[in-house]
Coordinates of C-alpha atoms in Angstrom, one line a residue:
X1 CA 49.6 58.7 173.9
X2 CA 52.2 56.3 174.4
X3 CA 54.5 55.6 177.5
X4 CA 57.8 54.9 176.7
X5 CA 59.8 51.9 179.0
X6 CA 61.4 53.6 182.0
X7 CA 59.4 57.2 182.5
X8 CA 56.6 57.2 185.0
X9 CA 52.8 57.4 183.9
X10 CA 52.4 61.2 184.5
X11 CA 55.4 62.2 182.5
X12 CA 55.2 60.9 179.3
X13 CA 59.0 60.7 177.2
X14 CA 57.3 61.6 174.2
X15 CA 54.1 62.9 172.6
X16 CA 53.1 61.6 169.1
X17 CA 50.1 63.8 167.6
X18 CA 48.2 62.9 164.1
X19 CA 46.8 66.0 162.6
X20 CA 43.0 65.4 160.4
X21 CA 41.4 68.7 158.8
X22 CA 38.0 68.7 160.0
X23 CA 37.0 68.5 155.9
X24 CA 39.0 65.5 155.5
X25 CA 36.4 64.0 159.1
X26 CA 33.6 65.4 157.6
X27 CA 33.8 63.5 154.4
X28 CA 34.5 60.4 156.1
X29 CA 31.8 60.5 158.5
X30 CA 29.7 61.7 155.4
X31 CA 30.8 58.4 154.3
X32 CA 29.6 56.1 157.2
X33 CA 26.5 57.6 157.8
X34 CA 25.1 58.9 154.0
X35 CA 23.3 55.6 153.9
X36 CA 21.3 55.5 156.9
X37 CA 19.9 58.5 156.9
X38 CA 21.5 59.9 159.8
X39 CA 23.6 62.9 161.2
X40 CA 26.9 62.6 163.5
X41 CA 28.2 65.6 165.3
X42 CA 31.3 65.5 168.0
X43 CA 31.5 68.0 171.1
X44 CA 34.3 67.9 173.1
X45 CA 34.3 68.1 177.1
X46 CA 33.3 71.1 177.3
X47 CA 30.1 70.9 174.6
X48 CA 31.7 73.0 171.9
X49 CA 31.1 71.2 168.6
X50 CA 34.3 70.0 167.1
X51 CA 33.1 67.9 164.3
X52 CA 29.6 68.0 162.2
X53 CA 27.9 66.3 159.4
X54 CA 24.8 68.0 160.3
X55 CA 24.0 70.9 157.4
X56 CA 21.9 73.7 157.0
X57 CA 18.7 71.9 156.9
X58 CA 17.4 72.5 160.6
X59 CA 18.8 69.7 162.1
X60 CA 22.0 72.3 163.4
X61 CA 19.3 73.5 166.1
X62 CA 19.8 70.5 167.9
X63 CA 21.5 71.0 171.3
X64 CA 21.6 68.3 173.9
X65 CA 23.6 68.5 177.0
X66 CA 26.1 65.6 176.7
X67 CA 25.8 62.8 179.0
X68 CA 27.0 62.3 182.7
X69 CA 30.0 59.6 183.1
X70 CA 30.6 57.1 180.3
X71 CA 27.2 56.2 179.6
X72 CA 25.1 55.9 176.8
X73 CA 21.8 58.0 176.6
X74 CA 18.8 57.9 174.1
X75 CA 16.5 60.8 173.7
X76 CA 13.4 60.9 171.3
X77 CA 11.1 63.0 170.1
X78 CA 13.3 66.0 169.8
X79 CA 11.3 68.6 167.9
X80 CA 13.6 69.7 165.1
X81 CA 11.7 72.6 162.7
X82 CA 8.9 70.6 161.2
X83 CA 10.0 67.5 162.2
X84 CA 11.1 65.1 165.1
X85 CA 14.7 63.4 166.1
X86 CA 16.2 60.5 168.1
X87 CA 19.5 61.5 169.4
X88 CA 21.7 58.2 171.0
X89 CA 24.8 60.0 172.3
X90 CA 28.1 58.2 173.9
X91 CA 30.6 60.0 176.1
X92 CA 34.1 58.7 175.5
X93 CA 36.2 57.3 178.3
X94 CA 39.7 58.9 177.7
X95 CA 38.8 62.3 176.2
X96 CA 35.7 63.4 177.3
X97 CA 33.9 63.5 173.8
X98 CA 30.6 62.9 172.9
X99 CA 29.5 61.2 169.9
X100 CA 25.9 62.0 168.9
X101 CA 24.0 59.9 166.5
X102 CA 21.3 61.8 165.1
X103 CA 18.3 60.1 163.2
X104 CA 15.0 61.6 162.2
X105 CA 12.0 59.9 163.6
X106 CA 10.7 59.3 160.4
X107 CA 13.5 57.1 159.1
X108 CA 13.1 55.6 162.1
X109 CA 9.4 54.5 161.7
X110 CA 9.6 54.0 158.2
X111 CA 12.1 51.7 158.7
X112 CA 10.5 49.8 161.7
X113 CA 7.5 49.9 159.0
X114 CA 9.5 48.1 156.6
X115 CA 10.6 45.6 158.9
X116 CA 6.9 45.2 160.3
X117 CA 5.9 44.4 156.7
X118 CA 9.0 42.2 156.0
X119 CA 7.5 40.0 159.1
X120 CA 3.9 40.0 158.4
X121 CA 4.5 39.4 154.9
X122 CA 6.6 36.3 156.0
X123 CA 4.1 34.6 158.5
X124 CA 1.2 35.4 156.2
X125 CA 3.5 33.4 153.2
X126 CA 4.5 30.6 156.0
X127 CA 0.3 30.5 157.0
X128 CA -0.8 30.0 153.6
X129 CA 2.1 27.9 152.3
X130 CA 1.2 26.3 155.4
X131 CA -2.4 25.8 154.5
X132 CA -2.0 24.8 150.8
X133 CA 0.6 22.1 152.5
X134 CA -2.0 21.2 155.1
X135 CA -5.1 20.9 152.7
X136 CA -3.0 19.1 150.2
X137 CA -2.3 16.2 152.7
X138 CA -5.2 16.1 154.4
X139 CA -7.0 15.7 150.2
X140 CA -4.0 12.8 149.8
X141 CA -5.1 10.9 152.8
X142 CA -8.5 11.8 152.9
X143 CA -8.5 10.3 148.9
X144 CA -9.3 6.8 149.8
X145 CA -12.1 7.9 152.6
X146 CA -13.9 10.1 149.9
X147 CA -14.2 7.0 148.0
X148 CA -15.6 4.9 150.6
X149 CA -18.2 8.3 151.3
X150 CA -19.1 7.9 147.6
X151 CA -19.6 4.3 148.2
X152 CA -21.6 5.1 150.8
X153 CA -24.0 7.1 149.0
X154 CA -24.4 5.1 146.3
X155 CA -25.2 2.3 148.6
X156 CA -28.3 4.3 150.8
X157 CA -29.2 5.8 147.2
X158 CA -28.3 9.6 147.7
X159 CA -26.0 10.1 144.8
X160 CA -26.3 14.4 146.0
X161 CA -25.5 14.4 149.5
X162 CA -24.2 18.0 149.3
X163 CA -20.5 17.2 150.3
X164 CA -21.8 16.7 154.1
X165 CA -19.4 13.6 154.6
X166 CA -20.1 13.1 158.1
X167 CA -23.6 13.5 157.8
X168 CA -23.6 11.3 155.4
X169 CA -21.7 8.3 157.2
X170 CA -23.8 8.9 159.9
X171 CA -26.8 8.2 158.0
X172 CA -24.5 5.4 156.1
X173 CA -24.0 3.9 159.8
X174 CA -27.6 4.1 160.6
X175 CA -28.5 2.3 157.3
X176 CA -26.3 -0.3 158.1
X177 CA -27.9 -0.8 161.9
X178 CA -31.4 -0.8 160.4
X179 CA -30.0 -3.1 157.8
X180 CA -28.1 -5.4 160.4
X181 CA -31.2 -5.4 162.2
X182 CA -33.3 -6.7 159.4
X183 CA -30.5 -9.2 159.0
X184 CA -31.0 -10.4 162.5
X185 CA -34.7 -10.1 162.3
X186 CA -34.6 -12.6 159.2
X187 CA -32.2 -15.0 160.9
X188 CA -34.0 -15.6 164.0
X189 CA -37.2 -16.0 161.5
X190 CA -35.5 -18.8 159.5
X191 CA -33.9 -20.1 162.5
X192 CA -37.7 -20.2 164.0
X193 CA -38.5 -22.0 160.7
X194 CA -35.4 -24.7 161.3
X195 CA -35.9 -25.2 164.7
X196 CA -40.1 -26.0 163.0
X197 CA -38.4 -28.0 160.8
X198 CA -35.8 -30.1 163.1
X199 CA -38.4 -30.7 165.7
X200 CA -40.7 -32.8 163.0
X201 CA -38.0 -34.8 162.0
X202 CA -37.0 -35.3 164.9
X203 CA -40.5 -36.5 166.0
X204 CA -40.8 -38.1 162.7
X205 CA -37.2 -40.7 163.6
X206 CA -35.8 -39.2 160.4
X207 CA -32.2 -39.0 161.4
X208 CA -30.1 -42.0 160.9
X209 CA -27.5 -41.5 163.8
X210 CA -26.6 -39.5 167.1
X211 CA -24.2 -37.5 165.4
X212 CA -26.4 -35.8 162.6
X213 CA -28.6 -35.4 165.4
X214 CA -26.3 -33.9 167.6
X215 CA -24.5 -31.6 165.1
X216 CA -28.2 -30.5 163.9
X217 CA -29.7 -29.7 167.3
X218 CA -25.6 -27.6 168.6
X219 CA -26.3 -25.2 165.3
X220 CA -30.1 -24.5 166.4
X221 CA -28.8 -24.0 169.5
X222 CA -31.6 -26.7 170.8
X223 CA -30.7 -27.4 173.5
X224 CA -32.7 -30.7 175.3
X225 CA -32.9 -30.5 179.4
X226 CA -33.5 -34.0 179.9
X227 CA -33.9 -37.4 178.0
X228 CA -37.7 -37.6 179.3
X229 CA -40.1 -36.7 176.6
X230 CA -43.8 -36.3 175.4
X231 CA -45.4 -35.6 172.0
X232 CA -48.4 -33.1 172.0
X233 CA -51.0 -32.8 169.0
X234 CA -53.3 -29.5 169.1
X235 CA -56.1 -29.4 166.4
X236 CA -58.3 -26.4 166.7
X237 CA -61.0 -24.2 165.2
X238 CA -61.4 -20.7 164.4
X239 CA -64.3 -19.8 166.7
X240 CA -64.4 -15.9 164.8
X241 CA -63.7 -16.9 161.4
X242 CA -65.6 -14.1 159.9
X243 CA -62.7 -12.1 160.6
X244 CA -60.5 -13.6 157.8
X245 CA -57.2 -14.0 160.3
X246 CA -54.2 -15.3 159.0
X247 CA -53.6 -18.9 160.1
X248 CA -50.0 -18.5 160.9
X249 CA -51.1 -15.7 163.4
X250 CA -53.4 -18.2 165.2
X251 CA -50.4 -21.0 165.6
X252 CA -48.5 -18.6 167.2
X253 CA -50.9 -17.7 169.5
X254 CA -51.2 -21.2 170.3
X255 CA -47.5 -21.7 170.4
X256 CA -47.1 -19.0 172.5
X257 CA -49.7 -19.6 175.2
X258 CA -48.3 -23.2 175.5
X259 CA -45.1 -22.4 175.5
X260 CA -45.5 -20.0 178.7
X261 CA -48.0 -22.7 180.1
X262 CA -45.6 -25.2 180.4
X263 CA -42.5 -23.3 180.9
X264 CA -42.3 -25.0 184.5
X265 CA -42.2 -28.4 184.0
X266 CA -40.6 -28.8 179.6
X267 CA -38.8 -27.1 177.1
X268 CA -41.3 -26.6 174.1
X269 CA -40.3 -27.3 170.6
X270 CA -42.8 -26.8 167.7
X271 CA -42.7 -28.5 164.7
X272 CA -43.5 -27.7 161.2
X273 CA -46.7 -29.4 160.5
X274 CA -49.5 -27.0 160.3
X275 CA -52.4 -29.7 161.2
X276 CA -52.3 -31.3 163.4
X277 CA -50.2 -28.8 165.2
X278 CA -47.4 -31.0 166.8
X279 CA -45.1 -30.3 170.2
X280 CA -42.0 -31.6 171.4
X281 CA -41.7 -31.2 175.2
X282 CA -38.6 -32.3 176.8
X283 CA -39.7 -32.5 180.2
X284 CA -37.1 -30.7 182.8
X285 CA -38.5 -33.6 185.6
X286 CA -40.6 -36.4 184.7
X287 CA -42.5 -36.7 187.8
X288 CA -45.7 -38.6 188.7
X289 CA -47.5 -35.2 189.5
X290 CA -46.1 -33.7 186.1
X291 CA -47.2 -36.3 184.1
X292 CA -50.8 -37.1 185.5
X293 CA -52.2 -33.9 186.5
X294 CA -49.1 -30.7 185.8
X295 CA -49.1 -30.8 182.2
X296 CA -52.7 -31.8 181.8
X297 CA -54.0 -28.8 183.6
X298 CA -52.0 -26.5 182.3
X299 CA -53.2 -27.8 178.8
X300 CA -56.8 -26.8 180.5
X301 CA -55.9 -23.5 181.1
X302 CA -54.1 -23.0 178.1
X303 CA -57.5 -24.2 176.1
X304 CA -59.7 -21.9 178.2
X305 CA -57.2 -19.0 177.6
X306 CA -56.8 -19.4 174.0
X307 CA -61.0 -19.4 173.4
X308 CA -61.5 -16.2 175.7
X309 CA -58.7 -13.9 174.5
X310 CA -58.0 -15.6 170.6
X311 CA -61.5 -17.2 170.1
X312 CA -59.4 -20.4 169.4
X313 CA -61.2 -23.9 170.4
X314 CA -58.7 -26.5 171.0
X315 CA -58.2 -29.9 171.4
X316 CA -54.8 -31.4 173.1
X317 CA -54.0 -35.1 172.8
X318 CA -50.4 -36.4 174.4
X319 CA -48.5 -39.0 174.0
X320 CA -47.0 -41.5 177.2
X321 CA -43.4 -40.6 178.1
X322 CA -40.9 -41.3 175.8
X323 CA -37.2 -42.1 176.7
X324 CA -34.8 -41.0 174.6
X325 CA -35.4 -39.5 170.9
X326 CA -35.0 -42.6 169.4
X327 CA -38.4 -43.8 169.9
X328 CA -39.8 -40.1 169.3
X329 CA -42.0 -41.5 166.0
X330 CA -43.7 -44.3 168.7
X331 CA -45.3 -41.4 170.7
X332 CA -45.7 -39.4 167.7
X333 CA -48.0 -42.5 166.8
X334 CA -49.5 -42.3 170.4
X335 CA -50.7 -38.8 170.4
X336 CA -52.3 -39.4 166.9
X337 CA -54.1 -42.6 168.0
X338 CA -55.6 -40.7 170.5
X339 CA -56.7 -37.7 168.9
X340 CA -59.6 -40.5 167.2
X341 CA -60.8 -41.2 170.7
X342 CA -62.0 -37.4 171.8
X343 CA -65.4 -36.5 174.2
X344 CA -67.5 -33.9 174.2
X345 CA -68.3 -32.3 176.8
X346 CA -70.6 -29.0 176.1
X347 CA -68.6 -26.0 174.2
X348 CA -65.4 -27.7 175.3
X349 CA -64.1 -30.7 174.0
X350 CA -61.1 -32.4 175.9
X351 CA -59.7 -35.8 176.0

């Protein structure tokens, strides 16, 4: 419908009309709808059926009130003979018509079906291609750590460790504490052994200047308190020698007990002759009371301790103070001079 200029809206100048044969439709909704599986029918204003694809299949039984308005309305599960429809019908604005879309259920679900699959199939592809990617560069990086995990298990001798990685570095890692602790254990035994060792050179004036000394006594960690010192000589006797002990189990005994005797008043450095046993005490304070009755009696009570717990008889002899490590070898000379001048005095023997 067309308004020509000049003539009002109600009274149109002229009228142009196109004439279709409802074959000549028919085929060409045919047409539009032969691939989806579908049916289109067209009812005018009134409900009569101007237009139909629909055939003689059961699927002419299909009458639906057309829609209020302009709207669009969806209706499904419309029992059809032996099988169900969706009917989405439109009412045109101008005319009146209503255009009904009519689709089986089953194309409908097989078709929701396909597009179901279409998606699963696709995630489950992404997952896995996901995985494979995934796996393959965690393998890449993890290369170099698998090596180090077969180092490992060469190293703590388990050449089948059943592919339990973190098992196995966590036994690796425990191997290497005990292993570090061993280390340790050995160092502070050989340290022990050069501190021995310092200390009876020291005693024995066999450094020939302050900085060998000095650079000797830093990587002991020996450290000196004072400048005051004495030189003690122990000789003793094996009071339960049936019992086959070892003698470096006695020295210690000795060194030990001494060593928390006279914690008070010197630092205590044993050296590494084994008879006489021979002490370096750097006195922290080198009082009158320390030297004439401190360290004496707690040589007493070391003596008396040592032969009721150990079964160890000793004899002490010490040296007068010394002042400064230079002249170390004069009271070393001392203390052995008067280990020849002992008394006796019942089971005891003290000087």
């Amino acid at each position: 419908l067309s308004t020509l200029p000049g003539s009002s809206d109600s009274s149109p100048a002229a009228v142009i009309g196109v004439v279709i044969s409802n074959d000549s439709l028919v085929k060409s909704l045919h047409a539009a709808v032969r691939t989806s599986s579908s049916e289109i029918r067209i009812l005018n204003d009134r409900g009569d059926e101007l237009v139909s694809t629909l055939g003689d299949d059961g699927l002419a039984a299909v009458h639906l009130p057309a829609p209020q308005g302009t709207g669009t309305a969806i209706s499904s599960g419309i029992p059809v003979g032996n099988q169900s429809v969706t009917v989405l019908q439109r009412r045109t604005r101008q005319f009146g018509w209503t255009v009904q879309l009519i689709v089986p259920d089953s194309v409908i679900r097989e078709r929701l079906l396909s597009v179901l699959f279409l998606v699963l199939a696709g995630g489950l592809a992404s997952g896995v291609l996901g995985a494979i990617l995934t796996i393959y560069l965690i393998r890449s990086k993890y290369r170099p750590v698998s090596r180090i995990v077969q180092g490992l298990a060469r190293d703590i001798a388990e050449p089948e460790f059943g592919g339990d990685e973190f098992g196995l570095i966590e036994r690796s890692l425990a191997h290497a504490n005990d292993q570090v602790a061993k280390a340790r254990d050995r160092f502070e035994t050989h340290k022990t052994v050069l501190r021995h060792t310092m200390a009876g050179r020291l005693v024995r004036g066999e450094f020939d200047t302050g900085l060998e000394l000095a650079e000797s006594l830093a990587a002991l960690d020996m450290v000196f308190p004072g400048n005051d010192f004495l030189i003690l000589l122990v000789l003793y006797e094996d009071l339960r020698s049936q019992e086959s002990r070892p003698a470096h189990s006695l020295r210690d005994h000795i060194e030990n007990e001494i060593r928390d005797r006279l914690s008070s008043h010197a630092q205590v450095f044993r050296t590494s002759d084994p008879e006489p046993l021979t002490f370096l005490l750097c006195l922290h304070n080198a009082t009158e009371d320390c030297l004439s009755s401190g360290i004496p009696d707690q040589l007493m009570v070391s003596g008396k301790a040592l032969e009721a717990r150990h079964g160890l008889s000793v004899m002490c002899a010490l040296s007068s103070l010394i002042s400064g490590t230079s002249r170390l070898p004069t009271g070393l000379r001392q203390a052995q001079a008067a280990l020849e001048y002992r008394v006796v005095v019942g089971g005891l023997r003290h000087l």
